[in-house]
Tab-separated table of C-alpha atoms (C1' of nucleotides) in Angstrom:
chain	number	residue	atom	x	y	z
A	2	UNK	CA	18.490	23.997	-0.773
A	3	UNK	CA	16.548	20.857	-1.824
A	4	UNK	CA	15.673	20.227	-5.334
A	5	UNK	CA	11.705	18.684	-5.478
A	6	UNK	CA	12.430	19.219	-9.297
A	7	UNK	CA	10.416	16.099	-11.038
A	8	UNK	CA	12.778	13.907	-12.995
A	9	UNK	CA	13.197	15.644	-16.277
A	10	UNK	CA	13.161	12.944	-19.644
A	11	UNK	CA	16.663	14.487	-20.431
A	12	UNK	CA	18.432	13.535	-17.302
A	13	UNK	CA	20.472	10.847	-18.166
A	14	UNK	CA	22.043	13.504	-21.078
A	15	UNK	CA	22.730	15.872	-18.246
A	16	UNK	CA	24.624	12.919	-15.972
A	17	UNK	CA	26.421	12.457	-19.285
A	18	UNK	CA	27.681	16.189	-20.073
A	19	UNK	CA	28.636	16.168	-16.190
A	20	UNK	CA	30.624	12.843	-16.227
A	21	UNK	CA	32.102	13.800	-19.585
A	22	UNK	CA	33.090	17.420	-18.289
A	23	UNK	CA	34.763	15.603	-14.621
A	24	UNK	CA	36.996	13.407	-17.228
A	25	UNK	CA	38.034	16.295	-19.631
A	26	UNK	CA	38.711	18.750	-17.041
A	27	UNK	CA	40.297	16.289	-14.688
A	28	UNK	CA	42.353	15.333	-17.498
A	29	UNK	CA	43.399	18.625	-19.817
A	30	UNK	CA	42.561	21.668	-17.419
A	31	UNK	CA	40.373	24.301	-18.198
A	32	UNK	CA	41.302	25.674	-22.198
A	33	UNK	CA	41.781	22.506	-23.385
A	34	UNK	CA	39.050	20.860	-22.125
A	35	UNK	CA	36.570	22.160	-24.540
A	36	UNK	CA	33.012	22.096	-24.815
A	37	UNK	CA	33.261	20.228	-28.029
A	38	UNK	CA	35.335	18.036	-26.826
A	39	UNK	CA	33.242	17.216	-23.567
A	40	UNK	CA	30.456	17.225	-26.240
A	41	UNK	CA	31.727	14.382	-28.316
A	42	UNK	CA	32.848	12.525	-24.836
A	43	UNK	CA	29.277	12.637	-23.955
A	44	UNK	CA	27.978	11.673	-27.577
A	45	UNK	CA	25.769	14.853	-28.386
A	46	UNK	CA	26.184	17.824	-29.614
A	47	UNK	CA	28.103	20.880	-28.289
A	48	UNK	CA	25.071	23.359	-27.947
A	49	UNK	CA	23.396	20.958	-25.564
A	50	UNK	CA	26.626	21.922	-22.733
A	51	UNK	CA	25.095	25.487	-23.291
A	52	UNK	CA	21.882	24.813	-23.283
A	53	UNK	CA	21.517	22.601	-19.880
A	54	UNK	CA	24.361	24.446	-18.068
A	55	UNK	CA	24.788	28.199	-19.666
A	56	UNK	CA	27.938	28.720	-19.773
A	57	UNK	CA	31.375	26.710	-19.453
A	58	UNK	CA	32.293	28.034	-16.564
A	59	UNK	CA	28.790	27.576	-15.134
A	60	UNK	CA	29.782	23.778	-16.208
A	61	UNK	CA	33.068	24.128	-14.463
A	62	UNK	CA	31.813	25.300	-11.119
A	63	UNK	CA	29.394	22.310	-11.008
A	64	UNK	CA	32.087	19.954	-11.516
A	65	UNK	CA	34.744	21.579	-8.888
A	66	UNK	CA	32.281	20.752	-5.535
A	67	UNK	CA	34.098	18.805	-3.198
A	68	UNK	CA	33.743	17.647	0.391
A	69	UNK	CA	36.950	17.174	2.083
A	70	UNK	CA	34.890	15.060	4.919
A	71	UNK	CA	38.027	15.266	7.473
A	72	UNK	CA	37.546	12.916	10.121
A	73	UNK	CA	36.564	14.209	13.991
A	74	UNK	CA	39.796	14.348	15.930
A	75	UNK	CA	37.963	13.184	19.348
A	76	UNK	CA	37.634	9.785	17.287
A	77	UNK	CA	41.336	9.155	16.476
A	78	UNK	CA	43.998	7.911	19.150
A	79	UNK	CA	46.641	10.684	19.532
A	80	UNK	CA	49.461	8.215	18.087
A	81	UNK	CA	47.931	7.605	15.171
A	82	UNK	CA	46.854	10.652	14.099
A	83	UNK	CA	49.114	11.514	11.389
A	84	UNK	CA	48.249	8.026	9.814
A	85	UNK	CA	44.651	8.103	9.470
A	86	UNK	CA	44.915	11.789	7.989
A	87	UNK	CA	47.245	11.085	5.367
A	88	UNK	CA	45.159	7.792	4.838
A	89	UNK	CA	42.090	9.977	4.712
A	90	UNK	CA	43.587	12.346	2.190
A	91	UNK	CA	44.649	9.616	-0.109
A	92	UNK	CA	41.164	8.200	-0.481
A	93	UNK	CA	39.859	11.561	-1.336
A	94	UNK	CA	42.685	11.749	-3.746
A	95	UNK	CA	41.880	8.186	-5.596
A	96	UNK	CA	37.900	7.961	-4.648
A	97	UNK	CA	37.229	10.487	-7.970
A	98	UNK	CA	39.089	13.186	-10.148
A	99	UNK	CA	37.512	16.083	-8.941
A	100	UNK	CA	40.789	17.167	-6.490
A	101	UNK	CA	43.276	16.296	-9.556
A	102	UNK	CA	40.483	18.873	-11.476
A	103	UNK	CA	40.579	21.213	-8.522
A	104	UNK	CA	44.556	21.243	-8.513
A	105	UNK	CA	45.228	21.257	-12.520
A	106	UNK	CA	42.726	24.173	-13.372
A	107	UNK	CA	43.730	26.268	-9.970
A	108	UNK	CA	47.031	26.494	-11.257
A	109	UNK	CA	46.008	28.167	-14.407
A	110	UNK	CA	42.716	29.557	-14.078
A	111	UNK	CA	41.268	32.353	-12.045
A	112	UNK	CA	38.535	30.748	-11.030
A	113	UNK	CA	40.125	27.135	-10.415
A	114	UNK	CA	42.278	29.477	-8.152
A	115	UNK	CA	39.287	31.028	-6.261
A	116	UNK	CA	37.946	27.656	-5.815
A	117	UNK	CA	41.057	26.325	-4.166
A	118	UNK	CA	40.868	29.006	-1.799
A	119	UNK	CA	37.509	28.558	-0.955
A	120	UNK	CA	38.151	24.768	0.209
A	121	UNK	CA	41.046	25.442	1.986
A	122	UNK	CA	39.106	28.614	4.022
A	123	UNK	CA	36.044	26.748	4.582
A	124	UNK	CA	37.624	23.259	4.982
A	125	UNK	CA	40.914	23.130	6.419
A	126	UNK	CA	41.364	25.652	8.230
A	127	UNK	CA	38.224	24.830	10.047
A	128	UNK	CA	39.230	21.275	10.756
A	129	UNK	CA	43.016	22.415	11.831
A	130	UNK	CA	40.944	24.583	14.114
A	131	UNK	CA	39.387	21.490	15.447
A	132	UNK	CA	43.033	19.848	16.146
A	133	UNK	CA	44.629	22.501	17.231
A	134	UNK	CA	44.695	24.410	20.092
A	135	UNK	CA	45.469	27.975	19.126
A	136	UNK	CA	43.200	29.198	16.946
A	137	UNK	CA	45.034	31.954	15.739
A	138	UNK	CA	47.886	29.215	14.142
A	139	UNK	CA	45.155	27.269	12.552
A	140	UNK	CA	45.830	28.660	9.091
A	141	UNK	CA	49.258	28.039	9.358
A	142	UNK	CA	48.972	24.386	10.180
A	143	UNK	CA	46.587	23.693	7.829
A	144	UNK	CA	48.726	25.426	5.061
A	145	UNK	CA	51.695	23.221	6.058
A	146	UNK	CA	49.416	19.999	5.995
A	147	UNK	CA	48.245	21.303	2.259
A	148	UNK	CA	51.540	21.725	1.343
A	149	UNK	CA	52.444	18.172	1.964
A	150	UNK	CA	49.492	16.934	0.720
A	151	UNK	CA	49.370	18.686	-2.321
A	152	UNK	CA	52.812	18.448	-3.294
A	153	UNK	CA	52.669	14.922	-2.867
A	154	UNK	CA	48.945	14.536	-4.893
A	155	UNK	CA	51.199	16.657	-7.419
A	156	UNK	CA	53.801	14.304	-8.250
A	157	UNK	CA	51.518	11.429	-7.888
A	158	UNK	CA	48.312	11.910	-9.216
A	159	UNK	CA	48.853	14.917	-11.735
A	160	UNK	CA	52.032	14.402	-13.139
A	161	UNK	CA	52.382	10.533	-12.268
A	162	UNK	CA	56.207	10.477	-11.857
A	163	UNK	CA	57.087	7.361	-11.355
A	164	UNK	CA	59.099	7.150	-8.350
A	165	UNK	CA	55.254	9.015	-6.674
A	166	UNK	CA	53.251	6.648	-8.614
A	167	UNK	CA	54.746	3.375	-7.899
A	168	UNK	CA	55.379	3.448	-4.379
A	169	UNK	CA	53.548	1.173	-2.522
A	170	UNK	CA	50.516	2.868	-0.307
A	171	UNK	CA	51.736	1.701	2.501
A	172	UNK	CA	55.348	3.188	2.259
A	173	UNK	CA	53.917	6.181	1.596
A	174	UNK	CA	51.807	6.570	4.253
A	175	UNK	CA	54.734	6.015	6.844
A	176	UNK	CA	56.770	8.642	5.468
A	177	UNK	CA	54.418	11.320	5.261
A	178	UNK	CA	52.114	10.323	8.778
A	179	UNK	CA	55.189	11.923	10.625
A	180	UNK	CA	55.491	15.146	8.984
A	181	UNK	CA	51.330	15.422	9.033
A	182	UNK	CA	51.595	14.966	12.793
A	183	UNK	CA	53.939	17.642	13.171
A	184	UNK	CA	53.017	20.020	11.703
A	185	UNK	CA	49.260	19.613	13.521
A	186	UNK	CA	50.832	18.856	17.084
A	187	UNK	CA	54.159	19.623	17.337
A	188	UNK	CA	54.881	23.504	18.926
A	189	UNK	CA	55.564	26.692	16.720
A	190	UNK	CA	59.223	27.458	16.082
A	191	UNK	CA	57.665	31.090	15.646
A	192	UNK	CA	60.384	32.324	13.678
A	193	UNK	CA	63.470	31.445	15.321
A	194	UNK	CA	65.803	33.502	13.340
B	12	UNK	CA	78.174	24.539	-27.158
B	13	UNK	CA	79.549	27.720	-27.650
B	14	UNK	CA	78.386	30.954	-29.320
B	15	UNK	CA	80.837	32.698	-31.550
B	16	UNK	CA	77.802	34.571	-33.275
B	17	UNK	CA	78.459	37.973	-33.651
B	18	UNK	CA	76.154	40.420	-32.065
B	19	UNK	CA	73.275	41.135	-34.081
B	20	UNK	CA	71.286	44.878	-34.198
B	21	UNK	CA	67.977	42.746	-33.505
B	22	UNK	CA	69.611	41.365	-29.673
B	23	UNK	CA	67.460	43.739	-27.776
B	24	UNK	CA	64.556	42.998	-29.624
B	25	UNK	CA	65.186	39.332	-29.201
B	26	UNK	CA	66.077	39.579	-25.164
B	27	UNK	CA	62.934	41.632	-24.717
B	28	UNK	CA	60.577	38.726	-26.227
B	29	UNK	CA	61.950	36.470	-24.215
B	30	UNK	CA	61.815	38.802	-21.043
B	31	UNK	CA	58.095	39.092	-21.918
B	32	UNK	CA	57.738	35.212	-22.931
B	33	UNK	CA	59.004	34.314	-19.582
B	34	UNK	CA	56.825	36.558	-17.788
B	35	UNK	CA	53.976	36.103	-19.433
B	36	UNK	CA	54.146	32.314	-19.243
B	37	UNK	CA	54.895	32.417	-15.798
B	38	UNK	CA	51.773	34.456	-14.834
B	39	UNK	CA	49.226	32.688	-17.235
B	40	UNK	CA	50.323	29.342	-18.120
B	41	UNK	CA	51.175	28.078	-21.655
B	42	UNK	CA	47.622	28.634	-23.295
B	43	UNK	CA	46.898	31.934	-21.825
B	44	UNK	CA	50.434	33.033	-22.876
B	45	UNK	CA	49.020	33.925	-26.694
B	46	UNK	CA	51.821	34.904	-28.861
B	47	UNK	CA	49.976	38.121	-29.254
B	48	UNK	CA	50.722	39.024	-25.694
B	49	UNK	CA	53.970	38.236	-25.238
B	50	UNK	CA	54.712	40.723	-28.541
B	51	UNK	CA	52.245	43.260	-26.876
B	52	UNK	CA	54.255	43.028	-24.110
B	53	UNK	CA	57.317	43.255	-25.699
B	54	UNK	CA	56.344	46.598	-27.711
B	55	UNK	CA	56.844	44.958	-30.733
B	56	UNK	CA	54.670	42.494	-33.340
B	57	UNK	CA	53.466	39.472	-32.954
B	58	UNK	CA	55.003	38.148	-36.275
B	59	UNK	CA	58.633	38.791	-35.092
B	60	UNK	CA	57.947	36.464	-31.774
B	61	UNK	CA	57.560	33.972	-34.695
B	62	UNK	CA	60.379	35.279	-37.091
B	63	UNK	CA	62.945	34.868	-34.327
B	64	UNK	CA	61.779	32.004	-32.262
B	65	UNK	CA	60.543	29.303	-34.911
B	66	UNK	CA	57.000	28.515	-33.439
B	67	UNK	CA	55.576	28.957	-30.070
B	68	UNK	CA	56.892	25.452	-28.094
B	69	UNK	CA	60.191	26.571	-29.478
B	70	UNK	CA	60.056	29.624	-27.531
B	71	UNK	CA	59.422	27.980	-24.461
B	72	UNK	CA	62.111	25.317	-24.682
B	73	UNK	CA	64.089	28.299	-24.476
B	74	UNK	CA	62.777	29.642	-21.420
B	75	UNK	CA	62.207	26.768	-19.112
B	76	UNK	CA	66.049	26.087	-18.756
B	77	UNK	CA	66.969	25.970	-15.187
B	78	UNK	CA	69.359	24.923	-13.273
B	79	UNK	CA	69.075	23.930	-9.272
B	80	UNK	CA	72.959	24.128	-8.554
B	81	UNK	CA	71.541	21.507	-5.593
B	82	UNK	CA	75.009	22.060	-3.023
B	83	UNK	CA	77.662	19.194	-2.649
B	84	UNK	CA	77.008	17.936	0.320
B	85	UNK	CA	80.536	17.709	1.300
B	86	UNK	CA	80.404	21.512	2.380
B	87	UNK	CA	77.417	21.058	4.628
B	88	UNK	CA	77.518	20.051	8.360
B	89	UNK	CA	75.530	17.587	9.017
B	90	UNK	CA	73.309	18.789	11.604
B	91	UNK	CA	72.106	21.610	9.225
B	92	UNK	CA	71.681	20.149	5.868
B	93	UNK	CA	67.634	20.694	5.714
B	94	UNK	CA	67.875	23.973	6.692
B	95	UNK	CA	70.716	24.665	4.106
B	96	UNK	CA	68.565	22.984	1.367
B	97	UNK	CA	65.180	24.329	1.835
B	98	UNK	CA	66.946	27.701	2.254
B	99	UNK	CA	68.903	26.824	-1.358
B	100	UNK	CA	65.170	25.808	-2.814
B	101	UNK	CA	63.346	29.132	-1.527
B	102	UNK	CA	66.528	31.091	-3.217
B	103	UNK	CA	65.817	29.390	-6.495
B	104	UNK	CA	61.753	29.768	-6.334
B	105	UNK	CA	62.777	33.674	-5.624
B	106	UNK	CA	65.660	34.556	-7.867
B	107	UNK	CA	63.351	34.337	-10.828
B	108	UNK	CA	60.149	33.011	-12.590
B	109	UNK	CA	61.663	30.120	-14.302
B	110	UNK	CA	60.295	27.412	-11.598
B	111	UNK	CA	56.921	29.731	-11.425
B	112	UNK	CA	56.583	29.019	-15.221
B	113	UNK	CA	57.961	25.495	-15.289
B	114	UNK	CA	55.243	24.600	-12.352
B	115	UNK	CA	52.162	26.194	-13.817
B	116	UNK	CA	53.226	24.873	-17.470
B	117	UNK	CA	54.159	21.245	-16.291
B	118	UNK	CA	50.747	20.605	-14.907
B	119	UNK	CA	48.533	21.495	-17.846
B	120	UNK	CA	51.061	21.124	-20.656
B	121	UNK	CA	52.673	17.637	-22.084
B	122	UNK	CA	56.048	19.693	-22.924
B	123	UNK	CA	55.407	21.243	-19.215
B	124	UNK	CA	55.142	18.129	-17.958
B	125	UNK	CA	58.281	16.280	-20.003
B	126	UNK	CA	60.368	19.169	-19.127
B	127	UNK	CA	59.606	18.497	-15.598
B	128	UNK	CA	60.341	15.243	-15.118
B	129	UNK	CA	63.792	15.826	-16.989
B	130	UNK	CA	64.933	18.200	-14.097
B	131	UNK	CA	63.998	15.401	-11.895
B	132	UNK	CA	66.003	12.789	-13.194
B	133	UNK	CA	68.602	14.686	-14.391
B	134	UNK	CA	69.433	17.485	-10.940
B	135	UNK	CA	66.992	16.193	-8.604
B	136	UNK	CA	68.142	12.377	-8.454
B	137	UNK	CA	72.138	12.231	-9.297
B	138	UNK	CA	72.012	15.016	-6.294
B	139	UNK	CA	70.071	12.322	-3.876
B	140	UNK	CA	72.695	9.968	-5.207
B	141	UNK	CA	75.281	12.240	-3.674
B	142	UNK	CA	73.435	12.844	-0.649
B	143	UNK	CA	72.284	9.379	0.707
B	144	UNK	CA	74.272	5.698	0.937
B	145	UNK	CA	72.166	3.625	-1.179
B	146	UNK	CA	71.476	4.754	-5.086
B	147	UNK	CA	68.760	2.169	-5.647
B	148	UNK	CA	66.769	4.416	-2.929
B	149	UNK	CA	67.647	8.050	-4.097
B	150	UNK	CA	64.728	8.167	-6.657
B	151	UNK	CA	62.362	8.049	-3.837
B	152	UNK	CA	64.195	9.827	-1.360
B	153	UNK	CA	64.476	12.734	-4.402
B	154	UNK	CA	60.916	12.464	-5.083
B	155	UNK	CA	60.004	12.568	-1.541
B	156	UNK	CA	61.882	16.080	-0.949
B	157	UNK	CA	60.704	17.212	-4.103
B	158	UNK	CA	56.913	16.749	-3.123
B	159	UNK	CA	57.188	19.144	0.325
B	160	UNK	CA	59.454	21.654	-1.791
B	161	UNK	CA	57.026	21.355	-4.954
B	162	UNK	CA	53.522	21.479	-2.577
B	163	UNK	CA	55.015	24.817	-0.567
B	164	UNK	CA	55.788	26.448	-3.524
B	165	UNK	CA	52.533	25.859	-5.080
B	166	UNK	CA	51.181	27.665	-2.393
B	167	UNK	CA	53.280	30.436	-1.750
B	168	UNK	CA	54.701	31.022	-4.956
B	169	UNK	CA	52.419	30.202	-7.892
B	170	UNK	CA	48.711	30.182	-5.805
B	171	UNK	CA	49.802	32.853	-3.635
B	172	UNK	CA	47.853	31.537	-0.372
B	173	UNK	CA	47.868	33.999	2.363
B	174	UNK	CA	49.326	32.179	5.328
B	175	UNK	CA	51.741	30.679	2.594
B	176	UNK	CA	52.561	33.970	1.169
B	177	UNK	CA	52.658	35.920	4.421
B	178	UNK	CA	54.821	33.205	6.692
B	179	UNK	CA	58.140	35.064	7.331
B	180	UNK	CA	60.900	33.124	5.841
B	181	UNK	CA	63.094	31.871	8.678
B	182	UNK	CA	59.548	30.244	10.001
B	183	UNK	CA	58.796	28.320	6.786
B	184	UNK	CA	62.659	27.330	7.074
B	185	UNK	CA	62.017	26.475	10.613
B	186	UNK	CA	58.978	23.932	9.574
B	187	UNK	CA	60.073	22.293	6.231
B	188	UNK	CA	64.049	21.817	7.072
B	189	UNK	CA	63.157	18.801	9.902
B	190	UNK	CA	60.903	17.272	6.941
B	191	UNK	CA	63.251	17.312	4.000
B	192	UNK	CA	66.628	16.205	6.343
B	193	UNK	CA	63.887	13.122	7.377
B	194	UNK	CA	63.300	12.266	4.002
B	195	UNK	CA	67.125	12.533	3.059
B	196	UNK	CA	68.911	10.627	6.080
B	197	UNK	CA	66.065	8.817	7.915
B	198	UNK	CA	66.360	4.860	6.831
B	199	UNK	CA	63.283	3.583	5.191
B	200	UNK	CA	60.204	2.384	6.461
B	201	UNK	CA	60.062	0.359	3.603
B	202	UNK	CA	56.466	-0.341	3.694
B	203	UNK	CA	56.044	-1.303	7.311
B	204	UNK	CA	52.514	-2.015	6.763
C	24	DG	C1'	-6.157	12.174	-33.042
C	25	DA	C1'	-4.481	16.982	-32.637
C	26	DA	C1'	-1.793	20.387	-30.155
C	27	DT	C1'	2.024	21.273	-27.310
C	28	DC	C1'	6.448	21.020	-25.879
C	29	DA	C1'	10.859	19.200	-24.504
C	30	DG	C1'	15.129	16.967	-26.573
C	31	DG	C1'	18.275	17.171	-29.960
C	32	DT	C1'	20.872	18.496	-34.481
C	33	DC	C1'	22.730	21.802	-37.840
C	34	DA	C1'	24.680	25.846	-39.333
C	35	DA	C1'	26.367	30.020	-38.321
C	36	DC	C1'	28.098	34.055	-35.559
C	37	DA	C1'	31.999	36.804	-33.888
C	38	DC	C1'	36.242	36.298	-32.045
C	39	DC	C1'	40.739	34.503	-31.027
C	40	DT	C1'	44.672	31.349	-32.087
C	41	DG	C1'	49.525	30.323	-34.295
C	42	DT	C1'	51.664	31.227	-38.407
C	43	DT	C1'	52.972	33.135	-43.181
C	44	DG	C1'	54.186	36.272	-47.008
C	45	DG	C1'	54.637	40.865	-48.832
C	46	DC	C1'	56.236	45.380	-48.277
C	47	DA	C1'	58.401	49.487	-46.365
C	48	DT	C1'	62.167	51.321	-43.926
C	49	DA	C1'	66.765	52.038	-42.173
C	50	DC	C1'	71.071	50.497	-41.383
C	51	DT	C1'	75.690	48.553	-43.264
C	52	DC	C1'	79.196	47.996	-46.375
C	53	DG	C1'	81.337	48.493	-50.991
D	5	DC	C1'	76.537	57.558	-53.039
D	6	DG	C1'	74.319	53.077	-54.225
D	7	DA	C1'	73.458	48.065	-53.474
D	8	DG	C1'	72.212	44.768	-50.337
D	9	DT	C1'	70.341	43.233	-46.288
D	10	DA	C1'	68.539	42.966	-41.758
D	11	DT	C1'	64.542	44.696	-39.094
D	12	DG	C1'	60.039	45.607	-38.419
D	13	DC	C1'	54.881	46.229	-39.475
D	14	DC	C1'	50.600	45.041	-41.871
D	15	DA	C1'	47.228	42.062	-43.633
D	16	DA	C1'	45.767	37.744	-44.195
D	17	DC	C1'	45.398	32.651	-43.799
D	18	DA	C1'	43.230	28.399	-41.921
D	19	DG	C1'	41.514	26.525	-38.094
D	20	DG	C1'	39.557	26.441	-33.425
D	21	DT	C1'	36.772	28.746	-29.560
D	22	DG	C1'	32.251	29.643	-26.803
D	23	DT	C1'	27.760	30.661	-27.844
D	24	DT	C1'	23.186	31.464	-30.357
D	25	DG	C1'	19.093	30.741	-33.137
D	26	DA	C1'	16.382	28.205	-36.548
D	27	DC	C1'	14.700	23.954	-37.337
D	28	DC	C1'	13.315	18.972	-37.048
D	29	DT	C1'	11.490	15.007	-34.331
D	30	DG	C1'	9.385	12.269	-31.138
D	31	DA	C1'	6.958	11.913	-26.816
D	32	DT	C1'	3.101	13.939	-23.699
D	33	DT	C1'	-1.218	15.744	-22.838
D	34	DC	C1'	-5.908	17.315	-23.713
DNA sequence: GAATCAGGTCAACACCTGTTGGCATACTCG
DNA sequence: CGAGTATGCCAACAGGTGTTGACCTGATTC
């Protein structure tokens, strides 16, 4: 897994095709972030993408690597559990661009898709597993979590409405803490029809 | 506003591009909906799409035009008004592809995006207004419903997610209506920080 | 100092995109 | 029946796409 490679001379162009590909996927999704256009971003030419990563979707994958990092649940106090999880989530969500990538290409792309999948099957579900109790209902409860999560990340850092962009941190921590925590702690209504 | 046109011999051909525009931008997003496939799909050539429609982002202005029809809330008892609404949401993300399309379009397209934020303001926030006591509050109270409608359907509509997908409906009712009533009627934190 | 090699540019490829104009057909109306 | 027109297909356009190979240049190594 480690990589004793010696520090190549052309290094700092790689950094830049990597940096250059985070902004223009982050920003256009997947078609329209071209290699030419991460190319010019990154001040060389277009065949050097190819060259130092293969292929563009070789490029995407490397950009699309995320670490959710949720926090242990033995080291939060039961009341505010809600709080430091949607606190959590909002870091990850303004720390870099690689979740707005994640959640602009998934929507459009096979493979952003795929990728989505993979972080919520290896990531969340595991950690809802964690909080939970019954394992069987962790996929559930971490799918509810996503959905407020992502729907709010949606309007806020995708598509920047302004009503989601200009609230105050703070105000929106207090109204979504509560529906975090319930959806972790609260029983199952298990279809109640 | 109205349509005295008389019916032309070319109707079918002109309802079956736009059957095939709306599918095939709901499925693959604006770029991967070439004009070529939408007139593959519509058994016919790619120059008519063209002929009848003007240009591409004419064609679909005309199919992302949706209505919610959000209910008045004078005919809903109190005590069940999130159930009623997320059960009035899920109908619309069913009945057909138009929120599919507008959702995977919005988030990688500008015109996606515009178009969004004009159902917003126009449906989404005069029917806040009508729902809670102070106006200066319904554009976050609006946006606030709209994220956990918008994040749910992401997952079990456009992404597909397996728990999302697979949750029977009355449960998913069950779980969101608590949330969206919350965000409708609660009073505001108002950044309690 | 000469030989080697990595770093980078240029030009081109095969293909796909939205869009346009010309041409055949078939229907409609006098 | 004949003129006119709407309907549709075909071929082509100009431009953009990911990707490839030939070539130049400057640093590294013997």
């Amino acid at each position: 897994m480690s990589d004793p490679l010696p520090p190549r001379r052309s290094d700092a162009t790689r950094a830049a095709i990597l940096d250059a590909a985070r902004a223009r996927f982050a920003e256009d999704g997947y078609e329209r972030a071209t290699v030419r256009a991460i190319a010019r971003q990154a001040g060389i030419d277009p065949s050097m993408v190819i060259r130092y990563y293969g292929t563009k979707e070789a490029l995407f994958a490397r950009v699309v690597d995320v670490a959710l990092g949720i926090p242990d649940p033995r080291e939060i106090a039961a009341e505010e559990l809600g709080t430091v999880l949607v606190e959590h989530f909002l870091d990850l969500w303004e720390r870099d661009a690689v979740l707005v990538t994640l959640l602009r290409v998934g929507v459009t792309h096979p493979a952003g898709a795929e990728r989505m999948r993979d972080v919520f099957r290896d990531q969340l579900v595991p950690a809802a597993e964690r909080f939970g109790h019954d394992p069987a209902d962790a996929p559930r409860r971490a799918m509810l979590v996503a959905s407020q999560v992502l729907g709010m990340a949606l309007l806020r850092y995708v598509l920047r409405f302004g009503p989601a962009a200009e609230m105050p941190r703070a105000e929106l921590v207090a109204w979504l803490a509560p529906t975090v925590e319930r959806y972790i702690t609260a029983p199952s209504p298990a279809a109640a029809a």
